[in-house]
Amino acid sequence: MEQTPNAPVDESALNAAFEAKIAAGDSIEPKDWMPERYRKQLTRMMSQHAHSEIVGMLPEGNWITRAPSLRRKMSLIAKVQDEAGHGLYIYCGTETLGVDRYDLFNQLLDGTAKYSSIFNYPTLSWADMGVIGWLVDGAAIVNQTVLAKTSYGPYARAMVRICKEENFHKRQGYEICATLANGTPAQREMLQDAVNRFWWPSLMMFGPSDKDSPNSAELLRWRVKRKTNDELRQRFVNLTVPQAQAIGLTLPDPDLTFNTATKNWDFGEIDWAEFFEVIKGNGPCNKERLAARNKAHDDGRWVRDAATAYAEKQKARAKTEAA
Amino acid sequence: MAATTGTNGSTGDSHWPLWEVFTQGAQGQPFEHAGSVHATDAEHAMQNARDVYARRGEAVNLWVVPSSAITASAPSDAGPFFDPGNDKAYRHPQFYKVPRGVKVF
């Protein structure tokens, strides 16, 4: 067949090759042909994930100045810095799909992008730092361990890097919880209160129930997702209940019972109305988080401008010296 | 919202050039691709690469390379392109027979 500039590309053959790769468990790399829909779904998932890392810095950044000891403060600063790094790993991965981080940033700043609903809850006490590390990072690890085997190579590699670092996050969180659990009655009460507030939002982090998750089937078929939302949620509950029991905490769910037949911890119904409200932008801190992110971005502008100006000056100087 | 257009018309950091980052995990090991950073120049890219990809001693050396300077093979041509290396069994030691019981190496 004669090739003309407008000749239609034979997508069915390309698609067959793509599907065969997926079926064989091979990873898809940036320069490989991929269906537009695969590219779109990954861009959506990865950019939301990157945004979540960035917004996730805010609830914890809120407590850096009030950490109870230098040791806790150093850990918290390192953790928040890691979250920035994680955001950058994933933005870098997303850019391999042909989008510009600049556009993704702007979608976050103008409120059109989504990020994890958990970060729209306030951090009211120091115990929240422990509970976020333990539950929120714990849930993220369950999710990301599976994503480390996702079919898109750059995403999988970013996840491997992130998973290694998240383990420190979870352990530092659990250490805070265990310390408070061994503390005064007031400290124990503060910890239990934090668990009561963060338990259900943590379960919501895995996304809507499988029956209400319109994208899941396709993402599973493409091996972008390797486990369903409900499977991951169950795994998190099974892992977390013994950790709560070990330090004498009560998880705020009267329906939580061990099912001897399935070997799972059965849990009560999640308040999905709340979940969808927070996703829509009506959570307790949605506006505050966006305002804080915009302020940080605006306040940092002079640094970006200075870096650009410095590079231009260096370039000009190099040119003069060469002449 | 005009998020990152500066007062003097400069644009936001994402329009800084993209650099690919390679890390060497330990002396004597090969450099491996770690990811990318945006930066104004090589020195800036080096600092960003250190902060993003070497917070825990993951690297003893770094390379930063302008992404635009990299030429990559095309997956669609991978078959014919790599073919010359695939059909030459005689380039592998297994191709050669040695008398039974003799240890060659």
Short mmCIF file of C-alpha atoms in Angstrom, two decimals:
data_model
loop_
_atom_site.label_atom_id
_atom_site.label_comp_id
_atom_site.label_asym_id
_atom_site.label_seq_id
_atom_site.Cartn_x
_atom_site.Cartn_y
_atom_site.Cartn_z
CA MET A 1 0.00 0.00 0.00
CA GLU A 2 1.28 3.41 -0.87
CA GLN A 3 1.99 5.58 2.14
CA THR A 4 0.41 9.01 2.06
CA PRO A 5 0.56 11.53 4.90
CA ASN A 6 -3.12 10.98 5.60
CA ALA A 7 -3.08 7.21 5.36
CA PRO A 8 -4.98 5.78 8.31
CA VAL A 9 -2.72 3.88 10.67
CA ASP A 10 -3.76 0.30 11.09
CA GLU A 11 -4.78 0.56 14.72
CA SER A 12 -6.19 -2.93 14.96
CA ALA A 13 -2.79 -4.52 14.39
CA LEU A 14 -1.13 -2.13 16.85
CA ASN A 15 -3.87 -2.78 19.36
CA ALA A 16 -3.48 -6.54 18.98
CA ALA A 17 0.25 -6.22 19.65
CA PHE A 18 -0.48 -4.06 22.69
CA GLU A 19 -3.04 -6.51 24.09
CA ALA A 20 -0.64 -9.39 23.51
CA LYS A 21 2.02 -7.58 25.51
CA ILE A 22 -0.41 -6.96 28.35
CA ALA A 23 -1.53 -10.59 28.29
CA ALA A 24 2.09 -11.75 28.44
CA GLY A 25 2.63 -9.56 31.51
CA ASP A 26 5.18 -7.33 29.73
CA SER A 27 5.44 -3.73 30.75
CA ILE A 28 4.38 -0.91 28.45
CA GLU A 29 7.04 1.75 27.93
CA PRO A 30 6.62 5.42 26.93
CA LYS A 31 7.55 4.95 23.28
CA ASP A 32 5.34 1.88 22.81
CA TRP A 33 2.07 2.31 20.97
CA MET A 34 -0.85 2.35 23.39
CA PRO A 35 -4.57 2.92 22.97
CA GLU A 36 -5.53 6.55 23.56
CA ARG A 37 -7.85 5.41 26.32
CA TYR A 38 -5.00 3.63 28.17
CA ARG A 39 -2.92 6.78 27.94
CA LYS A 40 -5.81 8.87 29.21
CA GLN A 41 -6.66 6.58 32.11
CA LEU A 42 -3.03 6.43 33.23
CA THR A 43 -2.62 10.18 32.95
CA ARG A 44 -5.71 10.58 35.14
CA MET A 45 -4.60 8.02 37.73
CA MET A 46 -0.97 9.10 37.89
CA SER A 47 -1.63 12.83 38.05
CA GLN A 48 -4.23 12.34 40.81
CA HIS A 49 -1.69 10.23 42.65
CA ALA A 50 1.03 12.88 42.25
CA HIS A 51 -1.35 15.63 43.40
CA SER A 52 -2.21 13.53 46.46
CA GLU A 53 1.43 13.35 47.46
CA ILE A 54 1.79 17.11 47.16
CA VAL A 55 -1.44 17.99 49.00
CA GLY A 56 -0.55 15.29 51.53
CA MET A 57 2.30 17.49 52.72
CA LEU A 58 -0.14 20.04 54.11
CA PRO A 59 -1.91 18.21 56.98
CA GLU A 60 1.43 17.07 58.39
CA GLY A 61 3.34 20.25 57.60
CA ASN A 62 0.78 21.81 59.94
CA TRP A 63 2.46 20.07 62.93
CA ILE A 64 6.16 20.48 62.18
CA THR A 65 6.53 23.55 64.39
CA ARG A 66 4.66 21.83 67.22
CA ALA A 67 6.37 18.42 67.23
CA PRO A 68 6.95 17.39 70.87
CA SER A 69 10.69 16.64 70.53
CA LEU A 70 13.59 17.25 68.19
CA ARG A 71 13.58 13.57 67.19
CA ARG A 72 9.90 13.73 66.21
CA LYS A 73 10.46 17.00 64.39
CA MET A 74 13.36 15.65 62.31
CA SER A 75 11.29 12.60 61.35
CA LEU A 76 8.28 14.66 60.40
CA ILE A 77 10.32 17.05 58.26
CA ALA A 78 11.95 14.09 56.50
CA LYS A 79 8.57 12.48 55.90
CA VAL A 80 7.03 15.65 54.48
CA GLN A 81 10.08 16.09 52.24
CA ASP A 82 9.62 12.50 51.05
CA GLU A 83 6.03 13.30 50.07
CA ALA A 84 7.32 16.13 47.88
CA GLY A 85 9.79 13.69 46.34
CA HIS A 86 7.05 11.14 45.74
CA GLY A 87 4.97 13.76 44.00
CA LEU A 88 7.92 14.55 41.75
CA TYR A 89 8.61 10.88 40.93
CA ILE A 90 5.04 10.46 39.77
CA TYR A 91 4.82 13.77 37.90
CA CYS A 92 8.00 12.72 36.09
CA GLY A 93 6.35 9.38 35.24
CA THR A 94 3.20 11.15 34.05
CA GLU A 95 5.21 13.39 31.73
CA THR A 96 6.39 10.28 29.86
CA LEU A 97 2.78 9.98 28.67
CA GLY A 98 3.15 13.24 26.79
CA VAL A 99 1.66 15.72 29.26
CA ASP A 100 3.44 18.70 30.78
CA ARG A 101 3.83 18.96 34.55
CA TYR A 102 3.09 22.67 34.19
CA ASP A 103 -0.43 21.87 33.01
CA LEU A 104 -0.93 19.28 35.74
CA PHE A 105 0.20 21.79 38.39
CA ASN A 106 -2.25 24.32 37.09
CA GLN A 107 -5.10 21.82 37.21
CA LEU A 108 -4.28 21.25 40.87
CA LEU A 109 -4.01 24.95 41.63
CA ASP A 110 -7.25 25.93 39.92
CA GLY A 111 -9.15 23.12 41.63
CA THR A 112 -10.06 21.08 38.55
CA ALA A 113 -7.81 18.13 39.47
CA LYS A 114 -8.74 15.50 42.02
CA TYR A 115 -6.56 14.17 44.81
CA SER A 116 -7.05 11.69 47.61
CA SER A 117 -10.05 12.58 49.78
CA ILE A 118 -8.15 11.76 53.00
CA PHE A 119 -6.19 15.01 52.87
CA ASN A 120 -9.34 17.07 53.17
CA TYR A 121 -9.68 16.12 56.82
CA PRO A 122 -8.12 18.37 59.48
CA THR A 123 -5.19 17.39 61.73
CA LEU A 124 -6.41 18.49 65.15
CA SER A 125 -3.86 16.99 67.53
CA TRP A 126 -0.33 15.61 67.65
CA ALA A 127 -1.83 12.11 67.77
CA ASP A 128 -3.05 12.73 64.21
CA MET A 129 0.60 12.61 63.07
CA GLY A 130 0.91 9.12 64.48
CA VAL A 131 -2.40 7.95 63.08
CA ILE A 132 -1.74 9.40 59.62
CA GLY A 133 1.62 7.63 59.42
CA TRP A 134 0.11 4.38 60.65
CA LEU A 135 -3.27 4.33 58.86
CA VAL A 136 -2.95 6.69 55.89
CA ASP A 137 0.55 5.65 54.89
CA GLY A 138 -0.37 2.08 55.80
CA ALA A 139 -3.29 2.20 53.37
CA ALA A 140 -1.07 3.84 50.76
CA ILE A 141 1.47 1.02 51.10
CA VAL A 142 -1.21 -1.62 50.52
CA ASN A 143 -2.30 0.24 47.40
CA GLN A 144 1.18 1.05 46.12
CA THR A 145 2.69 -2.40 46.68
CA VAL A 146 0.22 -3.67 44.10
CA LEU A 147 0.78 -0.68 41.82
CA ALA A 148 4.49 -1.53 41.77
CA LYS A 149 3.42 -4.34 39.39
CA THR A 150 1.28 -2.12 37.19
CA SER A 151 1.62 -2.53 33.43
CA TYR A 152 2.98 0.95 32.72
CA GLY A 153 6.76 0.81 33.29
CA PRO A 154 7.46 4.36 34.53
CA TYR A 155 4.56 4.19 37.01
CA ALA A 156 5.70 0.80 38.32
CA ARG A 157 9.27 2.02 38.78
CA ALA A 158 8.13 5.15 40.65
CA MET A 159 6.06 2.89 42.93
CA VAL A 160 9.01 0.63 43.73
CA ARG A 161 10.99 3.69 44.79
CA ILE A 162 8.08 5.05 46.83
CA CYS A 163 7.28 1.76 48.59
CA LYS A 164 10.82 1.57 49.97
CA GLU A 165 10.38 4.99 51.56
CA GLU A 166 6.81 4.56 52.81
CA ASN A 167 7.86 1.87 55.24
CA PHE A 168 9.73 4.50 57.24
CA HIS A 169 6.57 6.63 57.21
CA LYS A 170 4.41 3.88 58.55
CA ARG A 171 6.85 2.84 61.25
CA GLN A 172 7.41 6.38 62.49
CA GLY A 173 3.61 6.78 62.66
CA TYR A 174 3.08 3.55 64.52
CA GLU A 175 5.88 4.43 66.94
CA ILE A 176 4.10 7.69 67.79
CA CYS A 177 0.86 5.74 68.33
CA ALA A 178 2.52 3.08 70.49
CA THR A 179 4.23 5.76 72.59
CA LEU A 180 0.98 7.64 73.17
CA ALA A 181 -0.81 4.36 73.90
CA ASN A 182 1.69 3.77 76.72
CA GLY A 183 1.34 7.33 77.98
CA THR A 184 -0.99 9.18 80.30
CA PRO A 185 -4.79 8.69 80.17
CA ALA A 186 -5.01 12.05 78.38
CA GLN A 187 -2.52 10.89 75.74
CA ARG A 188 -4.40 7.62 75.26
CA GLU A 189 -7.64 9.54 74.90
CA MET A 190 -6.07 11.89 72.33
CA LEU A 191 -4.85 8.87 70.35
CA GLN A 192 -8.20 7.09 70.44
CA ASP A 193 -9.89 10.29 69.28
CA ALA A 194 -7.51 10.51 66.30
CA VAL A 195 -8.19 6.88 65.40
CA ASN A 196 -11.93 7.50 65.65
CA ARG A 197 -11.64 10.36 63.16
CA PHE A 198 -9.24 8.75 60.69
CA TRP A 199 -10.40 5.12 60.56
CA TRP A 200 -13.30 5.53 58.13
CA PRO A 201 -11.62 8.09 55.88
CA SER A 202 -8.65 5.67 55.66
CA LEU A 203 -10.96 2.92 54.40
CA MET A 204 -12.34 5.37 51.84
CA MET A 205 -8.82 5.86 50.44
CA PHE A 206 -9.22 2.67 48.41
CA GLY A 207 -11.96 4.35 46.39
CA PRO A 208 -15.57 3.43 45.77
CA SER A 209 -16.85 -0.09 46.25
CA ASP A 210 -16.26 -2.37 43.25
CA LYS A 211 -19.89 -2.21 42.26
CA ASP A 212 -19.64 1.62 41.98
CA SER A 213 -16.21 1.82 40.40
CA PRO A 214 -16.81 2.40 36.70
CA ASN A 215 -13.15 2.32 35.66
CA SER A 216 -12.10 -0.80 37.51
CA ALA A 217 -12.91 -3.54 34.97
CA GLU A 218 -10.97 -1.86 32.19
CA LEU A 219 -8.01 -0.99 34.42
CA LEU A 220 -7.85 -4.56 35.71
CA ARG A 221 -7.96 -5.95 32.18
CA TRP A 222 -5.05 -3.71 31.20
CA ARG A 223 -3.23 -4.71 34.41
CA VAL A 224 -3.00 -1.08 35.43
CA LYS A 225 -4.76 -2.22 38.59
CA ARG A 226 -3.93 -5.70 39.82
CA LYS A 227 -6.49 -5.92 42.63
CA THR A 228 -9.94 -4.37 43.07
CA ASN A 229 -10.66 -1.54 45.51
CA ASP A 230 -12.57 -3.88 47.81
CA GLU A 231 -9.83 -6.52 47.79
CA LEU A 232 -7.22 -3.95 48.78
CA ARG A 233 -9.49 -2.47 51.44
CA GLN A 234 -10.03 -5.91 52.95
CA ARG A 235 -6.30 -6.57 52.96
CA PHE A 236 -5.71 -3.28 54.79
CA VAL A 237 -8.34 -4.08 57.43
CA ASN A 238 -6.88 -7.56 57.99
CA LEU A 239 -3.40 -6.11 58.46
CA THR A 240 -4.48 -3.23 60.67
CA VAL A 241 -6.82 -4.84 63.21
CA PRO A 242 -4.04 -6.80 64.98
CA GLN A 243 -1.87 -3.65 65.03
CA ALA A 244 -4.69 -1.74 66.76
CA GLN A 245 -5.22 -4.56 69.25
CA ALA A 246 -1.50 -4.72 70.05
CA ILE A 247 -1.57 -1.20 71.47
CA GLY A 248 -5.02 -1.41 73.03
CA LEU A 249 -6.93 0.75 70.55
CA THR A 250 -10.58 0.31 69.62
CA LEU A 251 -11.44 0.75 65.96
CA PRO A 252 -14.70 2.71 65.71
CA ASP A 253 -16.78 0.01 64.02
CA PRO A 254 -19.19 -2.12 66.08
CA ASP A 255 -19.56 -4.53 63.13
CA LEU A 256 -15.87 -5.39 63.01
CA THR A 257 -15.70 -9.18 63.54
CA PHE A 258 -13.38 -11.96 62.49
CA ASN A 259 -15.01 -14.26 59.97
CA THR A 260 -13.67 -17.74 60.66
CA ALA A 261 -14.89 -19.03 57.29
CA THR A 262 -13.17 -16.40 55.10
CA LYS A 263 -10.36 -15.56 57.59
CA ASN A 264 -11.19 -11.90 56.96
CA TRP A 265 -12.18 -9.16 59.36
CA ASP A 266 -15.71 -8.22 58.30
CA PHE A 267 -16.45 -4.52 58.69
CA GLY A 268 -19.46 -2.22 58.63
CA GLU A 269 -20.88 -0.17 55.78
CA ILE A 270 -18.81 2.84 54.70
CA ASP A 271 -20.59 6.20 54.56
CA TRP A 272 -20.34 6.64 50.80
CA ALA A 273 -22.41 9.82 50.87
CA GLU A 274 -19.61 11.42 52.89
CA PHE A 275 -16.98 10.05 50.49
CA PHE A 276 -18.67 11.53 47.42
CA GLU A 277 -19.25 14.86 49.17
CA VAL A 278 -15.53 15.16 49.98
CA ILE A 279 -14.59 14.15 46.42
CA LYS A 280 -16.94 16.83 45.10
CA GLY A 281 -15.07 19.46 47.10
CA ASN A 282 -17.28 19.72 50.17
CA GLY A 283 -14.99 18.07 52.72
CA PRO A 284 -13.94 19.84 55.91
CA CYS A 285 -10.67 21.23 54.44
CA ASN A 286 -10.95 21.22 50.63
CA LYS A 287 -10.90 25.00 50.36
CA GLU A 288 -8.19 25.42 52.97
CA ARG A 289 -5.90 22.90 51.23
CA LEU A 290 -6.27 24.54 47.82
CA ALA A 291 -5.71 27.98 49.30
CA ALA A 292 -2.56 26.78 51.11
CA ARG A 293 -1.20 25.15 47.93
CA ASN A 294 -1.85 28.31 45.91
CA LYS A 295 -0.23 30.46 48.56
CA ALA A 296 2.86 28.22 48.66
CA HIS A 297 3.05 28.34 44.88
CA ASP A 298 2.70 32.13 44.74
CA ASP A 299 5.12 32.69 47.61
CA GLY A 300 7.68 30.52 45.82
CA ARG A 301 7.48 32.44 42.58
CA TRP A 302 10.44 34.71 43.37
CA VAL A 303 12.61 31.63 43.84
CA ARG A 304 11.63 30.27 40.44
CA ASP A 305 12.10 33.67 38.85
CA ALA A 306 15.49 34.08 40.50
CA ALA A 307 16.64 30.65 39.29
CA THR A 308 15.55 31.48 35.75
CA ALA A 309 17.25 34.89 35.86
CA TYR A 310 20.46 33.36 37.24
CA ALA A 311 20.57 30.73 34.49
CA GLU A 312 20.04 33.40 31.82
CA LYS A 313 22.79 35.55 33.29
CA GLN A 314 25.19 32.60 33.38
CA LYS A 315 24.36 31.78 29.79
CA ALA A 316 24.95 35.40 28.71
CA ARG A 317 28.24 35.51 30.60
CA ALA A 318 29.43 32.29 28.98
CA LYS A 319 28.62 33.78 25.58
CA THR A 320 30.60 36.97 26.27
CA GLU A 321 33.57 35.02 27.53
CA ALA A 322 33.52 32.82 24.44
CA ALA A 323 33.43 35.87 22.16
CA MET B 1 -5.99 31.34 36.71
CA ALA B 2 -2.62 32.53 35.47
CA ALA B 3 -0.74 30.42 37.93
CA THR B 4 2.90 30.74 37.05
CA THR B 5 3.48 33.57 34.66
CA GLY B 6 5.92 35.82 36.46
CA THR B 7 5.83 39.59 36.55
CA ASN B 8 8.66 39.91 34.04
CA GLY B 9 7.01 37.48 31.67
CA SER B 10 9.03 34.48 32.83
CA THR B 11 7.16 31.24 32.97
CA GLY B 12 6.84 28.65 35.70
CA ASP B 13 9.40 26.02 36.58
CA SER B 14 7.79 23.33 34.48
CA HIS B 15 8.89 25.12 31.39
CA TRP B 16 12.44 24.74 32.51
CA PRO B 17 14.16 22.10 30.41
CA LEU B 18 13.79 18.45 31.33
CA TRP B 19 16.87 16.49 32.43
CA GLU B 20 17.19 12.73 32.73
CA VAL B 21 18.86 11.58 35.92
CA PHE B 22 21.19 8.58 36.21
CA THR B 23 22.48 7.31 39.55
CA GLN B 24 25.43 5.13 40.42
CA GLY B 25 24.52 3.16 43.52
CA ALA B 26 28.06 2.31 44.60
CA GLN B 27 31.57 2.70 43.29
CA GLY B 28 32.17 0.31 40.43
CA GLN B 29 28.49 -0.16 39.59
CA PRO B 30 26.90 0.96 36.33
CA PHE B 31 24.82 4.14 36.16
CA GLU B 32 21.10 3.50 36.07
CA HIS B 33 18.23 5.71 34.94
CA ALA B 34 16.37 7.05 38.00
CA GLY B 35 13.89 9.56 36.54
CA SER B 36 13.85 13.16 35.48
CA VAL B 37 13.86 16.69 36.87
CA HIS B 38 13.10 20.15 35.52
CA ALA B 39 15.90 22.67 35.98
CA THR B 40 17.29 25.89 34.52
CA ASP B 41 20.81 24.58 33.87
CA ALA B 42 23.09 21.62 34.54
CA GLU B 43 24.16 22.80 38.00
CA HIS B 44 20.54 23.32 39.06
CA ALA B 45 19.59 19.95 37.58
CA MET B 46 22.34 18.32 39.61
CA GLN B 47 21.02 19.84 42.85
CA ASN B 48 17.42 18.89 42.09
CA ALA B 49 18.48 15.37 41.14
CA ARG B 50 20.30 14.99 44.46
CA ASP B 51 17.26 16.19 46.43
CA VAL B 52 14.79 14.05 44.52
CA TYR B 53 16.72 10.84 43.80
CA ALA B 54 19.40 10.60 46.49
CA ARG B 55 17.87 11.45 49.86
CA ARG B 56 19.05 8.18 51.45
CA GLY B 57 22.47 7.54 50.05
CA GLU B 58 21.06 5.90 46.90
CA ALA B 59 23.86 7.37 44.84
CA VAL B 60 27.60 7.98 45.03
CA ASN B 61 27.57 9.70 41.63
CA LEU B 62 24.97 11.37 39.43
CA TRP B 63 24.66 12.14 35.75
CA VAL B 64 22.16 14.67 34.44
CA VAL B 65 21.55 14.77 30.69
CA PRO B 66 19.22 17.10 28.78
CA SER B 67 16.31 14.84 27.77
CA SER B 68 16.39 16.40 24.32
CA ALA B 69 19.96 15.07 23.85
CA ILE B 70 18.89 11.43 24.11
CA THR B 71 18.24 9.40 21.00
CA ALA B 72 16.25 6.26 21.71
CA SER B 73 15.48 3.21 19.61
CA ALA B 74 11.92 2.92 18.35
CA PRO B 75 9.94 -0.01 19.77
CA SER B 76 8.13 -0.46 16.45
CA ASP B 77 11.43 -1.19 14.70
CA ALA B 78 12.83 -3.28 17.53
CA GLY B 79 12.50 -6.53 15.56
CA PRO B 80 14.59 -5.68 12.49
CA PHE B 81 16.87 -3.34 14.44
CA PHE B 82 18.03 -5.95 16.94
CA ASP B 83 17.74 -8.87 14.55
CA PRO B 84 21.47 -8.98 13.68
CA GLY B 85 22.16 -9.91 17.31
CA ASN B 86 19.47 -12.55 17.63
CA ASP B 87 20.45 -15.11 15.04
CA LYS B 88 24.11 -15.59 15.88
CA ALA B 89 24.19 -18.49 18.25
CA TYR B 90 27.93 -18.79 17.66
CA ARG B 91 28.42 -15.67 19.77
CA HIS B 92 27.45 -17.63 22.87
CA PRO B 93 29.70 -20.12 24.66
CA GLN B 94 26.94 -22.76 24.63
CA PHE B 95 27.43 -23.01 20.85
CA TYR B 96 30.76 -24.76 21.32
CA LYS B 97 31.20 -28.39 22.27
CA VAL B 98 33.95 -29.47 24.63
CA PRO B 99 35.03 -33.04 25.37
CA ARG B 100 33.15 -34.57 28.30
CA GLY B 101 34.75 -34.10 31.67
CA VAL B 102 36.99 -31.22 30.62
CA LYS B 103 36.66 -28.02 32.60
CA VAL B 104 37.38 -25.24 30.16
CA PHE B 105 37.13 -22.43 32.71
#
